[in-house]
Structure formats: structure tokens, C-alpha cells
Short mmCIF file of N, CA and C in Angstrom, two decimals:
data_model
loop_
_atom_site.label_atom_id
_atom_site.label_comp_id
_atom_site.label_asym_id
_atom_site.label_seq_id
_atom_site.Cartn_x
_atom_site.Cartn_y
_atom_site.Cartn_z
N UNK P 1260 -115.77 -103.52 6.53
CA UNK P 1260 -116.48 -102.37 6.00
C UNK P 1260 -117.01 -102.69 4.60
N UNK P 1261 -118.29 -102.46 4.41
CA UNK P 1261 -118.91 -102.70 3.12
C UNK P 1261 -118.64 -101.55 2.16
N UNK P 1262 -118.65 -101.86 0.88
CA UNK P 1262 -118.54 -100.84 -0.14
C UNK P 1262 -119.37 -101.22 -1.35
N UNK P 1263 -119.67 -100.23 -2.17
CA UNK P 1263 -120.49 -100.42 -3.36
C UNK P 1263 -119.67 -100.15 -4.60
N UNK P 1264 -119.94 -100.90 -5.63
CA UNK P 1264 -119.25 -100.75 -6.91
C UNK P 1264 -120.28 -100.70 -8.03
N UNK P 1265 -120.30 -99.58 -8.75
CA UNK P 1265 -121.22 -99.40 -9.87
C UNK P 1265 -120.51 -99.72 -11.18
N UNK P 1266 -121.30 -100.13 -12.16
CA UNK P 1266 -120.78 -100.34 -13.50
C UNK P 1266 -121.91 -100.14 -14.50
N UNK P 1267 -121.55 -99.97 -15.76
CA UNK P 1267 -122.52 -99.90 -16.84
C UNK P 1267 -122.75 -98.54 -17.45
N UNK P 1268 -122.18 -97.50 -16.88
CA UNK P 1268 -122.35 -96.18 -17.45
C UNK P 1268 -121.62 -96.04 -18.78
N UNK P 1269 -121.97 -95.00 -19.51
CA UNK P 1269 -121.33 -94.75 -20.78
C UNK P 1269 -122.05 -93.70 -21.58
N UNK P 1270 -121.72 -93.65 -22.86
CA UNK P 1270 -122.29 -92.69 -23.80
C UNK P 1270 -123.30 -93.40 -24.69
N UNK P 1271 -124.47 -92.82 -24.82
CA UNK P 1271 -125.52 -93.41 -25.63
C UNK P 1271 -126.33 -92.31 -26.31
N UNK P 1272 -126.87 -92.60 -27.47
CA UNK P 1272 -127.72 -91.64 -28.16
C UNK P 1272 -129.11 -91.60 -27.54
N UNK P 1273 -129.77 -90.47 -27.69
CA UNK P 1273 -131.15 -90.35 -27.23
C UNK P 1273 -132.00 -91.47 -27.82
N UNK P 1274 -132.84 -92.04 -26.97
CA UNK P 1274 -133.67 -93.16 -27.37
C UNK P 1274 -133.05 -94.51 -27.09
N UNK P 1275 -131.78 -94.53 -26.75
CA UNK P 1275 -131.09 -95.77 -26.49
C UNK P 1275 -131.30 -96.27 -25.07
N UNK P 1276 -130.57 -97.33 -24.75
CA UNK P 1276 -130.72 -97.99 -23.46
C UNK P 1276 -129.37 -98.28 -22.83
N UNK P 1277 -129.36 -98.32 -21.52
CA UNK P 1277 -128.20 -98.74 -20.75
C UNK P 1277 -128.69 -99.50 -19.53
N UNK P 1278 -127.85 -100.38 -19.03
CA UNK P 1278 -128.12 -101.06 -17.79
C UNK P 1278 -126.98 -100.80 -16.81
N UNK P 1279 -127.34 -100.29 -15.64
CA UNK P 1279 -126.40 -100.06 -14.57
C UNK P 1279 -126.51 -101.18 -13.55
N UNK P 1280 -125.38 -101.54 -12.96
CA UNK P 1280 -125.36 -102.54 -11.92
C UNK P 1280 -124.58 -102.03 -10.73
N UNK P 1281 -124.98 -102.47 -9.56
CA UNK P 1281 -124.31 -102.11 -8.33
C UNK P 1281 -124.18 -103.36 -7.47
N UNK P 1282 -122.97 -103.63 -7.05
CA UNK P 1282 -122.69 -104.79 -6.22
C UNK P 1282 -122.07 -104.33 -4.91
N UNK P 1283 -122.61 -104.81 -3.83
CA UNK P 1283 -122.04 -104.53 -2.52
C UNK P 1283 -121.09 -105.64 -2.13
N UNK P 1284 -120.06 -105.27 -1.40
CA UNK P 1284 -119.08 -106.24 -0.94
C UNK P 1284 -118.68 -105.89 0.48
N UNK P 1285 -118.08 -106.86 1.14
CA UNK P 1285 -117.70 -106.66 2.52
C UNK P 1285 -118.84 -106.96 3.47
N UNK P 1286 -118.57 -106.77 4.72
CA UNK P 1286 -119.53 -107.09 5.77
C UNK P 1286 -120.47 -105.93 6.02
N UNK P 1287 -121.76 -106.23 6.02
CA UNK P 1287 -122.79 -105.26 6.39
C UNK P 1287 -123.33 -105.70 7.74
N UNK P 1288 -123.21 -104.84 8.73
CA UNK P 1288 -123.46 -105.24 10.12
C UNK P 1288 -124.92 -105.28 10.51
N UNK P 1289 -125.80 -104.78 9.68
CA UNK P 1289 -127.22 -104.79 9.98
C UNK P 1289 -128.01 -105.09 8.73
N UNK P 1290 -129.32 -105.22 8.89
CA UNK P 1290 -130.19 -105.51 7.76
C UNK P 1290 -130.15 -104.38 6.73
N UNK P 1291 -130.29 -104.75 5.48
CA UNK P 1291 -130.36 -103.77 4.39
C UNK P 1291 -131.83 -103.42 4.17
N UNK P 1292 -132.17 -102.17 4.41
CA UNK P 1292 -133.55 -101.73 4.22
C UNK P 1292 -133.90 -101.54 2.75
N UNK P 1293 -132.96 -100.99 1.99
CA UNK P 1293 -133.24 -100.70 0.59
C UNK P 1293 -131.93 -100.47 -0.15
N UNK P 1294 -132.00 -100.64 -1.45
CA UNK P 1294 -130.91 -100.25 -2.34
C UNK P 1294 -131.51 -99.51 -3.52
N UNK P 1295 -130.71 -98.66 -4.13
CA UNK P 1295 -131.24 -97.93 -5.26
C UNK P 1295 -130.23 -97.01 -5.90
N UNK P 1296 -130.77 -96.06 -6.64
CA UNK P 1296 -129.97 -95.17 -7.46
C UNK P 1296 -130.43 -93.73 -7.32
N UNK P 1297 -129.47 -92.85 -7.17
CA UNK P 1297 -129.67 -91.41 -7.29
C UNK P 1297 -128.78 -90.91 -8.42
N UNK P 1298 -129.08 -89.70 -8.89
CA UNK P 1298 -128.23 -89.11 -9.91
C UNK P 1298 -128.01 -87.64 -9.61
N UNK P 1299 -126.93 -87.11 -10.16
CA UNK P 1299 -126.58 -85.72 -9.93
C UNK P 1299 -125.90 -85.15 -11.16
N UNK P 1300 -126.50 -84.12 -11.72
CA UNK P 1300 -125.90 -83.37 -12.80
C UNK P 1300 -125.06 -82.23 -12.22
N UNK P 1301 -124.09 -81.72 -12.96
CA UNK P 1301 -123.24 -80.64 -12.44
C UNK P 1301 -124.06 -79.45 -11.95
N UNK P 1302 -123.76 -78.98 -10.75
CA UNK P 1302 -124.44 -77.84 -10.18
C UNK P 1302 -125.84 -78.10 -9.70
N UNK P 1303 -126.28 -79.35 -9.72
CA UNK P 1303 -127.64 -79.69 -9.33
C UNK P 1303 -127.66 -80.53 -8.06
N UNK P 1304 -128.83 -80.62 -7.45
CA UNK P 1304 -129.02 -81.48 -6.30
C UNK P 1304 -129.07 -82.94 -6.74
N UNK P 1305 -128.59 -83.80 -5.87
CA UNK P 1305 -128.74 -85.21 -6.11
C UNK P 1305 -130.21 -85.60 -5.97
N UNK P 1306 -130.73 -86.32 -6.95
CA UNK P 1306 -132.15 -86.64 -6.97
C UNK P 1306 -132.38 -88.14 -7.06
N UNK P 1307 -133.52 -88.55 -6.53
CA UNK P 1307 -133.91 -89.94 -6.57
C UNK P 1307 -134.17 -90.40 -8.00
N UNK P 1308 -133.62 -91.55 -8.34
CA UNK P 1308 -133.96 -92.23 -9.58
C UNK P 1308 -134.90 -93.40 -9.29
N UNK P 1309 -134.44 -94.32 -8.46
CA UNK P 1309 -135.25 -95.49 -8.12
C UNK P 1309 -134.72 -96.11 -6.84
N UNK P 1310 -135.61 -96.69 -6.08
CA UNK P 1310 -135.26 -97.33 -4.82
C UNK P 1310 -136.09 -98.60 -4.69
N UNK P 1311 -135.47 -99.66 -4.21
CA UNK P 1311 -136.18 -100.92 -4.04
C UNK P 1311 -135.91 -101.47 -2.66
N UNK P 1312 -136.98 -101.88 -1.98
CA UNK P 1312 -136.89 -102.38 -0.63
C UNK P 1312 -136.66 -103.88 -0.57
N UNK P 1313 -136.60 -104.38 0.66
CA UNK P 1313 -136.38 -105.81 0.85
C UNK P 1313 -137.49 -106.66 0.26
N UNK P 1314 -138.70 -106.12 0.25
CA UNK P 1314 -139.84 -106.83 -0.33
C UNK P 1314 -139.95 -106.62 -1.83
N UNK P 1315 -138.98 -105.94 -2.41
CA UNK P 1315 -138.90 -105.66 -3.85
C UNK P 1315 -139.93 -104.67 -4.33
N UNK P 1316 -140.52 -103.91 -3.41
CA UNK P 1316 -141.35 -102.78 -3.79
C UNK P 1316 -140.46 -101.65 -4.27
N UNK P 1317 -140.77 -101.11 -5.44
CA UNK P 1317 -139.93 -100.10 -6.07
C UNK P 1317 -140.61 -98.74 -6.07
N UNK P 1318 -139.80 -97.72 -5.89
CA UNK P 1318 -140.24 -96.33 -6.01
C UNK P 1318 -139.36 -95.63 -7.03
N UNK P 1319 -139.97 -94.79 -7.85
CA UNK P 1319 -139.26 -94.11 -8.92
C UNK P 1319 -139.44 -92.61 -8.85
N UNK P 1320 -138.40 -91.91 -9.27
CA UNK P 1320 -138.55 -90.49 -9.48
C UNK P 1320 -139.50 -90.22 -10.63
N UNK P 1321 -140.22 -89.10 -10.54
CA UNK P 1321 -141.25 -88.81 -11.54
C UNK P 1321 -140.69 -88.75 -12.96
N UNK P 1322 -139.48 -88.25 -13.11
CA UNK P 1322 -138.93 -88.04 -14.44
C UNK P 1322 -138.53 -89.33 -15.14
N UNK P 1323 -138.46 -90.45 -14.41
CA UNK P 1323 -138.02 -91.70 -15.02
C UNK P 1323 -139.10 -92.76 -15.04
N UNK P 1324 -140.25 -92.48 -14.46
CA UNK P 1324 -141.33 -93.46 -14.43
C UNK P 1324 -141.73 -93.87 -15.85
N UNK P 1325 -141.88 -95.16 -16.04
CA UNK P 1325 -142.24 -95.68 -17.34
C UNK P 1325 -141.08 -95.92 -18.28
N UNK P 1326 -139.89 -95.44 -17.90
CA UNK P 1326 -138.71 -95.61 -18.75
C UNK P 1326 -137.62 -96.45 -18.08
N UNK P 1327 -137.52 -96.35 -16.76
CA UNK P 1327 -136.49 -97.06 -16.02
C UNK P 1327 -137.12 -98.15 -15.18
N UNK P 1328 -136.40 -99.24 -14.99
CA UNK P 1328 -136.84 -100.32 -14.14
C UNK P 1328 -135.70 -100.74 -13.22
N UNK P 1329 -135.98 -100.78 -11.93
CA UNK P 1329 -134.99 -101.25 -10.97
C UNK P 1329 -135.34 -102.67 -10.57
N UNK P 1330 -134.33 -103.49 -10.38
CA UNK P 1330 -134.55 -104.83 -9.88
C UNK P 1330 -133.36 -105.26 -9.05
N UNK P 1331 -133.65 -106.16 -8.14
CA UNK P 1331 -132.65 -106.63 -7.20
C UNK P 1331 -132.38 -108.10 -7.49
N UNK P 1332 -131.19 -108.37 -8.00
CA UNK P 1332 -130.84 -109.74 -8.37
C UNK P 1332 -130.68 -110.63 -7.15
N UNK P 1333 -130.12 -110.09 -6.09
CA UNK P 1333 -129.95 -110.78 -4.83
C UNK P 1333 -129.73 -109.72 -3.76
N UNK P 1334 -129.40 -110.16 -2.57
CA UNK P 1334 -129.26 -109.21 -1.47
C UNK P 1334 -128.06 -108.29 -1.61
N UNK P 1335 -127.16 -108.58 -2.54
CA UNK P 1335 -125.96 -107.78 -2.70
C UNK P 1335 -125.83 -107.12 -4.07
N UNK P 1336 -126.83 -107.22 -4.88
CA UNK P 1336 -126.76 -106.63 -6.22
C UNK P 1336 -128.09 -105.98 -6.60
N UNK P 1337 -128.00 -104.80 -7.17
CA UNK P 1337 -129.18 -104.12 -7.69
C UNK P 1337 -128.83 -103.56 -9.06
N UNK P 1338 -129.79 -103.61 -9.97
CA UNK P 1338 -129.57 -103.15 -11.33
C UNK P 1338 -130.63 -102.15 -11.72
N UNK P 1339 -130.30 -101.33 -12.69
CA UNK P 1339 -131.21 -100.33 -13.22
C UNK P 1339 -131.20 -100.42 -14.73
N UNK P 1340 -132.33 -100.81 -15.30
CA UNK P 1340 -132.49 -100.85 -16.75
C UNK P 1340 -133.07 -99.52 -17.20
N UNK P 1341 -132.35 -98.80 -18.04
CA UNK P 1341 -132.76 -97.50 -18.51
C UNK P 1341 -133.05 -97.59 -20.01
N UNK P 1342 -134.23 -97.18 -20.39
CA UNK P 1342 -134.61 -97.17 -21.79
C UNK P 1342 -135.18 -95.81 -22.16
N UNK P 1343 -135.33 -95.59 -23.46
CA UNK P 1343 -135.83 -94.31 -23.97
C UNK P 1343 -135.08 -93.14 -23.35
N UNK P 1344 -133.77 -93.25 -23.33
CA UNK P 1344 -132.96 -92.25 -22.66
C UNK P 1344 -133.04 -90.89 -23.35
N UNK P 1345 -132.99 -89.85 -22.54
CA UNK P 1345 -133.08 -88.48 -22.99
C UNK P 1345 -131.83 -87.73 -22.58
N UNK P 1346 -131.49 -86.66 -23.30
CA UNK P 1346 -130.31 -85.87 -22.90
C UNK P 1346 -130.38 -85.39 -21.45
N UNK P 1347 -131.57 -85.12 -20.95
CA UNK P 1347 -131.70 -84.67 -19.57
C UNK P 1347 -131.44 -85.76 -18.54
N UNK P 1348 -131.27 -87.00 -18.99
CA UNK P 1348 -130.85 -88.07 -18.10
C UNK P 1348 -129.35 -88.05 -17.84
N UNK P 1349 -128.63 -87.21 -18.54
CA UNK P 1349 -127.18 -87.12 -18.37
C UNK P 1349 -126.85 -86.70 -16.95
N UNK P 1350 -126.05 -87.51 -16.28
CA UNK P 1350 -125.70 -87.26 -14.89
C UNK P 1350 -124.72 -88.33 -14.43
N UNK P 1351 -124.18 -88.12 -13.25
CA UNK P 1351 -123.48 -89.19 -12.56
C UNK P 1351 -124.51 -89.95 -11.73
N UNK P 1352 -124.53 -91.24 -11.89
CA UNK P 1352 -125.48 -92.09 -11.19
C UNK P 1352 -124.77 -92.80 -10.04
N UNK P 1353 -125.37 -92.69 -8.86
CA UNK P 1353 -124.79 -93.22 -7.64
C UNK P 1353 -125.66 -94.32 -7.06
N UNK P 1354 -125.04 -95.41 -6.70
CA UNK P 1354 -125.73 -96.47 -5.99
C UNK P 1354 -125.82 -96.14 -4.51
N UNK P 1355 -126.94 -96.48 -3.92
CA UNK P 1355 -127.20 -96.22 -2.51
C UNK P 1355 -127.63 -97.49 -1.81
N UNK P 1356 -127.08 -97.72 -0.64
CA UNK P 1356 -127.52 -98.79 0.23
C UNK P 1356 -127.97 -98.18 1.55
N UNK P 1357 -129.21 -98.41 1.91
CA UNK P 1357 -129.75 -97.96 3.18
C UNK P 1357 -129.81 -99.15 4.13
N UNK P 1358 -129.15 -99.02 5.26
CA UNK P 1358 -129.15 -100.09 6.24
C UNK P 1358 -129.91 -99.68 7.49
N UNK P 1359 -130.36 -100.70 8.24
CA UNK P 1359 -131.19 -100.43 9.39
C UNK P 1359 -130.44 -99.65 10.47
N UNK P 1360 -129.16 -99.90 10.58
CA UNK P 1360 -128.32 -99.24 11.57
C UNK P 1360 -127.09 -98.66 10.90
N UNK P 1361 -126.81 -97.41 11.17
CA UNK P 1361 -125.65 -96.77 10.60
C UNK P 1361 -125.99 -95.89 9.41
N UNK P 1362 -124.98 -95.19 8.90
CA UNK P 1362 -125.23 -94.25 7.79
C UNK P 1362 -125.46 -94.96 6.47
N UNK P 1363 -126.06 -94.23 5.55
CA UNK P 1363 -126.21 -94.72 4.20
C UNK P 1363 -124.84 -94.93 3.57
N UNK P 1364 -124.77 -95.90 2.68
CA UNK P 1364 -123.54 -96.22 1.98
C UNK P 1364 -123.69 -95.86 0.50
N UNK P 1365 -122.74 -95.11 -0.01
CA UNK P 1365 -122.78 -94.64 -1.39
C UNK P 1365 -121.62 -95.19 -2.21
N UNK P 1366 -121.89 -95.47 -3.48
CA UNK P 1366 -120.83 -95.80 -4.40
C UNK P 1366 -120.15 -94.56 -4.93
N UNK P 1367 -119.13 -94.77 -5.76
CA UNK P 1367 -118.37 -93.65 -6.31
C UNK P 1367 -119.05 -92.98 -7.49
N UNK P 1368 -120.01 -93.64 -8.10
CA UNK P 1368 -120.75 -93.07 -9.20
C UNK P 1368 -120.25 -93.55 -10.55
N UNK P 1369 -121.15 -93.56 -11.51
CA UNK P 1369 -120.82 -93.89 -12.89
C UNK P 1369 -121.49 -92.88 -13.81
N UNK P 1370 -120.74 -92.39 -14.78
CA UNK P 1370 -121.22 -91.34 -15.67
C UNK P 1370 -122.12 -91.92 -16.75
N UNK P 1371 -123.28 -91.30 -16.93
CA UNK P 1371 -124.18 -91.59 -18.04
C UNK P 1371 -124.33 -90.32 -18.86
N UNK P 1372 -124.01 -90.40 -20.13
CA UNK P 1372 -124.13 -89.27 -21.03
C UNK P 1372 -125.02 -89.65 -22.20
N UNK P 1373 -126.06 -88.87 -22.42
CA UNK P 1373 -127.01 -89.12 -23.49
C UNK P 1373 -126.91 -87.97 -24.49
N UNK P 1374 -126.55 -88.29 -25.71
CA UNK P 1374 -126.39 -87.28 -26.74
C UNK P 1374 -127.68 -87.09 -27.53
N UNK P 1375 -127.82 -85.91 -28.13
CA UNK P 1375 -129.01 -85.60 -28.91
C UNK P 1375 -128.99 -86.30 -30.25
#
């Protein structure tokens, strides 16, 4: 059974930067269609941050375009470089793995807090 492990969250002042990383481990029984990041603030819906496919085509949520960059180091690792952070970026960030067969795989999440 595959699992995801996120790292890199923390506390940062507005305007600062953080880099999140997600590493998958274990056996994945089918092709990986995409990996990426969602985030969820308390009482809010989980929303797309960034997603990258096997061809390394990236899609971003509107609120992070121009500030965040997703990249895939290899087939088992994806990173998110966050710059010009704003207080409204405060959320738990979750790594997502979409596979061709079977349910999506989610990490446990890492907290990002941006202070004013």
C-alpha cells in the first residue's frame, strides 16, 4: 500500500517563502496520472492549489497563480515553492496522488501559517 508524506510547513511572515515536499512510498499498482496539492482552512472546502501531470503540465488555482510553482522531482516526489505568501494562504496543505486505477491517495497534511 502506497502512502504520502508531506514536509516543509511552518510559520512565516507575509511576503515570505516556503517550500513543501511530498514523497510517495510503497507500491503503486497503476500509473500515476498526476500529483499535486490542495489546501483547506478551518470550516472551508478543500481547494486546488496546484496539480502536475505525467508530462509535467501544471495547473494552478487562481489565487496562487504567479506566486506558487509546482514541480516534480521524480515519479515519487512533488514539491511546491510558495513565494509572496499572504495571510489568506494559511491552511493545511495536503498532497494528492491521482492514479489511473483506484481511489485518490492523500497525505496527512502540513500546516502553513502566514502572519501579518
